[in-house]
Amino acid sequence: GIIDLLAEHGQLTATEIFEKFSSSPPAISQHLKVLREANLVTMEKRAQKHVYKINPKAKGWIKKMMMLWKERFDQLEGVVKA
């Protein structure tokens, strides 16, 4: 998702984010708005561009949640293989 992209790239413009998904730009804009309102990402205007990055205050929580989901998927994979 968007959080994964920002974690991988550090920061991306709205256009760069739109290009990574098959959803419409308005749909991605809505997701970005929700992430901003939840204080998970920040947006900075630079000239005509909106640059997004993970909110530094949320990095610890996001990292914890990503690790938790990885553990759960690893467990699920073990069950599926069994």
XYZ file of C-alpha atoms in Angstrom:
82
model
C 0.000 0.000 0.000
C 0.877 3.653 0.265
C 2.612 3.231 3.626
C 4.803 0.473 2.152
C 5.783 2.731 -0.763
C 6.681 5.608 1.526
C 8.616 3.288 3.834
C 10.598 2.040 0.838
C 11.180 5.394 -0.899
C 11.205 7.862 1.990
C 9.072 10.423 0.225
C 7.043 10.575 -2.968
C 4.997 13.158 -4.794
C 1.280 12.567 -5.212
C 1.891 11.893 -8.918
C 4.519 9.253 -8.129
C 2.079 7.578 -5.750
C -0.773 7.682 -8.311
C 1.468 6.007 -10.893
C 2.034 2.982 -8.627
C -1.650 2.023 -8.413
C -4.383 1.056 -10.852
C -6.965 2.990 -8.801
C -8.041 6.415 -9.992
C -6.156 9.502 -8.757
C -9.263 10.703 -6.849
C -9.404 7.345 -5.017
C -5.713 7.569 -4.116
C -6.213 11.191 -3.045
C -8.945 10.036 -0.680
C -6.614 7.403 0.807
C -3.894 10.015 1.243
C -6.378 12.317 2.974
C -7.343 9.565 5.423
C -3.668 8.809 6.140
C -3.000 12.530 6.748
C -6.016 12.869 9.039
C -4.803 9.831 10.993
C -1.376 11.540 11.281
C 0.328 8.561 9.646
C 1.717 10.635 6.770
C 2.599 14.265 6.290
C 2.275 16.353 3.151
C 4.445 19.283 2.171
C 3.673 21.572 -0.745
C 6.689 22.279 -2.946
C 5.774 24.565 -5.812
C 3.014 22.686 -7.662
C 3.830 19.315 -6.057
C 2.493 17.659 -2.927
C 5.230 15.566 -1.328
C 4.211 12.811 1.096
C 6.267 10.988 3.695
C 5.614 8.924 6.786
C 5.029 11.079 9.826
C 8.176 10.678 11.965
C 5.977 10.486 15.069
C 4.128 7.496 13.595
C 7.173 5.544 12.342
C 7.504 3.409 15.465
C 3.839 2.428 15.447
C 3.857 1.702 11.713
C 6.997 -0.420 12.015
C 5.444 -2.368 14.892
C 2.243 -2.996 12.908
C 4.180 -4.088 9.801
C 6.194 -6.560 11.876
C 3.008 -7.877 13.498
C 1.380 -8.445 10.104
C 4.525 -10.127 8.781
C 4.443 -12.519 11.738
C 0.774 -13.261 11.106
C 1.345 -13.923 7.412
C 4.306 -16.171 8.254
C 2.064 -18.132 10.639
C -0.659 -18.354 7.999
C 1.861 -19.603 5.457
C 2.898 -22.341 7.893
C -0.736 -23.414 8.332
C -1.364 -23.410 4.581
C 1.724 -25.551 3.921
C 0.715 -28.069 6.614
